[in-house]
Amino acid sequence: MGSVRFAAPQCKRNLSNRISGRVRGELIVVEDVPAGVCPRCGEKVVKADVGRLIIKLIENPERIAKSPRISVPAIKFNAEEAKV
């Protein structure tokens, strides 16, 4: 999963964030993460204790195996098609 950033005081707290990243090549989405959003760049940030809990969740293969699956579109970038 991407790097976990510490929440700065100026971040706005949002309790319904989704954090996503790849773990062993598999896309993992962690829902309802108490995270902040940087007002400057929009990056999601979490407190250190939340980051440690996310790591424990994604390191648990049994939990990942029994979690619901979602389907997302996978679109290849093609600049020529995007211009049309």
XYZ file of N, CA, C and O in Angstrom:
336
model
N 0.848 -1.151 0.000
C 0.000 0.000 0.000
C 0.898 1.219 0.000
O 2.033 1.147 0.422
N 0.402 2.340 -0.430
C 1.196 3.557 -0.481
C 1.681 3.964 0.886
O 1.341 3.373 1.899
N 2.457 4.998 0.914
C 2.996 5.451 2.187
C 1.889 6.021 3.063
O 0.909 6.563 2.573
N 2.054 5.884 4.349
C 1.099 6.423 5.316
C 1.666 7.732 5.829
O 2.797 7.792 6.278
N 0.901 8.770 5.739
C 1.350 10.089 6.174
C 0.704 10.428 7.511
O -0.409 10.019 7.796
N 1.413 11.193 8.316
C 0.875 11.646 9.593
C -0.070 12.815 9.356
O 0.183 13.670 8.515
N -1.170 12.851 10.079
C -2.145 13.920 9.911
C -1.604 15.229 10.477
O -1.133 15.287 11.602
N -1.653 16.264 9.681
C -1.240 17.595 10.109
C -2.452 18.325 10.691
O -3.588 18.024 10.330
N -2.224 19.305 11.563
C -3.352 20.009 12.184
C -4.287 20.679 11.185
O -5.478 20.794 11.432
N -3.783 21.124 10.037
C -4.628 21.817 9.063
C -5.479 20.876 8.215
O -6.299 21.321 7.430
N -5.312 19.565 8.376
C -6.088 18.607 7.589
C -7.523 18.560 8.097
O -7.770 18.609 9.295
N -8.440 18.441 7.163
C -9.846 18.313 7.518
C -10.163 16.843 7.711
O -9.851 16.025 6.862
N -10.793 16.510 8.814
C -11.092 15.116 9.114
C -12.328 14.647 8.363
O -13.312 15.346 8.274
N -12.252 13.443 7.847
C -13.340 12.841 7.095
C -13.399 11.373 7.513
O -12.418 10.666 7.418
N -14.550 10.917 7.946
C -14.654 9.559 8.485
C -15.089 8.511 7.472
O -15.244 7.361 7.812
N -15.313 8.882 6.238
C -15.806 7.885 5.285
C -14.850 7.687 4.114
O -15.263 7.397 3.013
N -13.562 7.859 4.357
C -12.582 7.710 3.292
C -12.336 6.257 2.932
O -12.407 5.365 3.772
N -12.019 6.067 1.673
C -11.527 4.779 1.189
C -10.048 4.956 0.896
O -9.649 5.894 0.232
N -9.266 4.044 1.397
C -7.836 4.020 1.125
C -7.594 2.783 0.262
O -8.084 1.701 0.587
N -6.863 2.940 -0.812
C -6.618 1.779 -1.674
C -5.146 1.696 -2.038
O -4.421 2.694 -2.001
N -4.732 0.506 -2.363
C -3.356 0.261 -2.780
C -3.194 -1.200 -3.153
O -4.138 -1.985 -3.070
N -2.017 -1.552 -3.568
C -1.743 -2.934 -3.982
C -0.954 -3.649 -2.886
O 0.011 -3.114 -2.354
N -1.392 -4.870 -2.591
C -0.721 -5.739 -1.633
C -0.494 -7.070 -2.339
O -1.456 -7.699 -2.787
N 0.771 -7.439 -2.486
C 1.121 -8.664 -3.204
C 0.422 -8.724 -4.565
O -0.113 -9.739 -4.971
N 0.382 -7.583 -5.255
C -0.188 -7.509 -6.592
C -1.701 -7.403 -6.657
O -2.275 -7.258 -7.719
N -2.378 -7.464 -5.527
C -3.838 -7.415 -5.489
C -4.293 -6.047 -4.994
O -3.770 -5.518 -4.015
N -5.281 -5.448 -5.700
C -5.828 -4.172 -5.269
C -6.658 -4.389 -4.014
O -7.553 -5.238 -3.990
N -6.346 -3.642 -2.970
C -7.061 -3.734 -1.698
C -7.681 -2.370 -1.416
O -7.020 -1.339 -1.537
N -8.952 -2.361 -1.008
C -9.646 -1.138 -0.621
C -10.032 -1.290 0.843
O -10.670 -2.260 1.225
N -9.610 -0.333 1.666
C -9.995 -0.317 3.077
C -11.003 0.823 3.223
O -10.707 1.969 2.918
N -12.214 0.478 3.661
C -13.295 1.452 3.735
C -13.466 2.004 5.148
O -13.060 1.383 6.120
N -14.111 3.154 5.225
C -14.461 3.821 6.484
C -13.234 4.133 7.338
O -13.246 3.977 8.557
N -12.188 4.576 6.698
C -10.940 4.916 7.390
C -11.044 6.340 7.934
O -11.344 7.268 7.184
N -10.798 6.529 9.238
C -10.767 7.891 9.766
C -9.498 8.590 9.281
O -8.414 8.335 9.781
N -9.651 9.395 8.272
C -8.496 10.046 7.652
C -8.780 11.520 7.475
O -9.930 11.953 7.450
N -7.720 12.265 7.323
C -7.842 13.678 7.011
C -7.558 13.894 5.537
O -7.036 13.017 4.855
N -7.922 15.066 5.059
C -7.643 15.432 3.683
C -6.887 16.754 3.708
O -7.337 17.729 4.296
N -5.721 16.771 3.083
C -4.895 17.973 3.050
C -5.613 19.049 2.235
O -5.999 18.802 1.090
N -5.799 20.242 2.807
C -6.487 21.298 2.072
C -5.668 21.849 0.901
O -6.209 22.449 -0.005
N -4.372 21.615 0.922
C -3.514 22.108 -0.163
C -3.512 21.176 -1.371
O -3.677 21.609 -2.497
N -3.281 19.883 -1.136
C -3.098 18.961 -2.269
C -4.180 17.898 -2.384
O -4.232 17.172 -3.363
N -5.043 17.759 -1.373
C -6.103 16.756 -1.426
C -5.672 15.359 -1.035
O -6.461 14.422 -1.091
N -4.408 15.196 -0.648
C -3.917 13.876 -0.254
C -4.571 13.430 1.047
O -4.790 14.219 1.955
N -4.891 12.124 1.111
C -5.454 11.555 2.331
C -4.322 11.278 3.305
O -3.279 10.763 2.910
N -4.534 11.611 4.567
C -3.536 11.374 5.601
C -4.219 10.718 6.796
O -5.388 10.956 7.064
N -3.470 9.842 7.481
C -4.004 9.169 8.657
C -3.048 9.367 9.824
O -1.860 9.592 9.637
N -3.588 9.250 11.024
C -2.751 9.290 12.221
C -1.952 7.993 12.290
O -2.342 6.976 11.709
N -0.853 8.029 12.988
C 0.060 6.887 13.066
C -0.634 5.622 13.569
O -0.427 4.538 13.016
N -1.482 5.743 14.593
C -2.147 4.547 15.128
C -3.108 3.942 14.102
O -3.222 2.726 13.986
N -3.768 4.783 13.320
C -4.662 4.292 12.266
C -3.839 3.598 11.185
O -4.215 2.536 10.686
N -2.707 4.171 10.830
C -1.822 3.560 9.841
C -1.365 2.179 10.270
O -1.342 1.242 9.460
N -1.027 2.032 11.545
C -0.601 0.717 12.050
C -1.745 -0.299 11.980
O -1.543 -1.464 11.647
N -2.979 0.150 12.260
C -4.132 -0.751 12.177
C -4.413 -1.155 10.734
O -4.760 -2.311 10.462
N -4.260 -0.233 9.800
C -4.442 -0.560 8.378
C -3.435 -1.633 7.972
O -3.784 -2.603 7.287
N -2.196 -1.473 8.393
C -1.162 -2.459 8.063
C -1.536 -3.835 8.608
O -1.415 -4.846 7.911
N -2.038 -3.900 9.851
C -2.462 -5.189 10.418
C -3.597 -5.802 9.604
O -3.632 -7.007 9.370
N -4.546 -4.962 9.174
C -5.668 -5.458 8.375
C -5.200 -6.060 7.060
O -5.631 -7.148 6.675
N -4.324 -5.350 6.355
C -3.933 -5.821 5.024
C -2.904 -6.947 5.073
O -2.683 -7.610 4.070
N -2.299 -7.169 6.231
C -1.362 -8.280 6.370
C -2.057 -9.574 6.788
O -1.411 -10.595 6.956
N -3.378 -9.531 6.935
C -4.146 -10.698 7.369
C -4.793 -11.371 6.151
O -5.856 -10.957 5.701
N -4.156 -12.433 5.596
C -4.688 -13.064 4.383
C -6.078 -13.676 4.575
O -6.879 -13.706 3.646
N -6.396 -14.149 5.788
C -7.725 -14.721 6.041
C -8.798 -13.648 5.926
O -9.856 -13.875 5.343
N -8.525 -12.491 6.479
C -9.503 -11.396 6.403
C -9.692 -10.946 4.957
O -10.811 -10.685 4.520
N -8.599 -10.857 4.218
C -8.683 -10.462 2.814
C -9.490 -11.500 2.032
O -10.352 -11.150 1.223
N -9.258 -12.776 2.285
C -9.946 -13.843 1.554
C -11.454 -13.822 1.786
O -12.226 -14.120 0.869
N -11.900 -13.478 2.988
C -13.338 -13.507 3.270
C -14.022 -12.148 3.070
O -15.227 -12.039 3.249
N -13.272 -11.149 2.654
C -13.857 -9.822 2.417
C -14.623 -9.805 1.100
O -14.295 -10.534 0.165
N -15.655 -8.948 1.013
C -16.405 -8.843 -0.240
C -15.505 -8.349 -1.371
O -14.528 -7.649 -1.129
N -15.842 -8.731 -2.582
C -15.088 -8.315 -3.767
C -15.869 -7.249 -4.508
O -17.104 -7.262 -4.522
N -15.155 -6.313 -5.113
C -15.789 -5.305 -5.952
C -15.176 -5.383 -7.341
O -14.051 -5.864 -7.510
N -15.897 -4.910 -8.318
C -15.411 -4.902 -9.687
C -15.231 -3.454 -10.127
O -16.102 -2.621 -9.892
N -14.104 -3.170 -10.745
C -13.839 -1.810 -11.222
C -13.391 -1.865 -12.675
O -12.759 -2.829 -13.108
N -13.721 -0.828 -13.446
C -13.251 -0.810 -14.831
C -11.741 -0.602 -14.890
O -11.181 0.123 -14.069
N -11.099 -1.233 -15.840
C -9.663 -1.059 -16.071
C -9.503 -0.517 -17.485
O -9.709 -1.242 -18.456
N -9.167 0.759 -17.598
C -9.064 1.420 -18.891
C -7.602 1.689 -19.193
O -6.876 2.253 -18.369
N -7.146 1.288 -20.375
C -5.774 1.574 -20.792
C -5.697 2.994 -21.321
O -6.580 3.437 -22.050
N -4.644 3.695 -20.971
C -4.444 5.057 -21.450
C -4.070 5.040 -22.921
O -3.200 4.302 -23.360
N -4.782 5.853 -23.703
C -4.483 6.021 -25.113
C -4.772 7.474 -25.452
O -5.936 7.891 -25.530
N -3.731 8.268 -25.638
C -3.877 9.705 -25.865
C -4.702 9.996 -27.115
O -5.499 10.924 -27.132
N -4.520 9.194 -28.173
C -5.259 9.437 -29.418
C -6.758 9.220 -29.218
O -7.573 10.003 -29.693
N -7.136 8.148 -28.515
C -8.550 7.897 -28.265
C -9.148 8.957 -27.352
O -10.315 9.299 -27.483
N -8.368 9.480 -26.430
C -8.868 10.485 -25.492
C -9.186 11.793 -26.209
O -10.060 12.546 -25.778
N -8.496 12.090 -27.303
C -8.728 13.331 -28.045
C -10.045 13.318 -28.808
O -10.575 14.342 -29.140
N -10.541 12.140 -29.109
C -11.765 12.011 -29.917
C -12.990 12.374 -29.119
O -13.138 12.271 -27.995
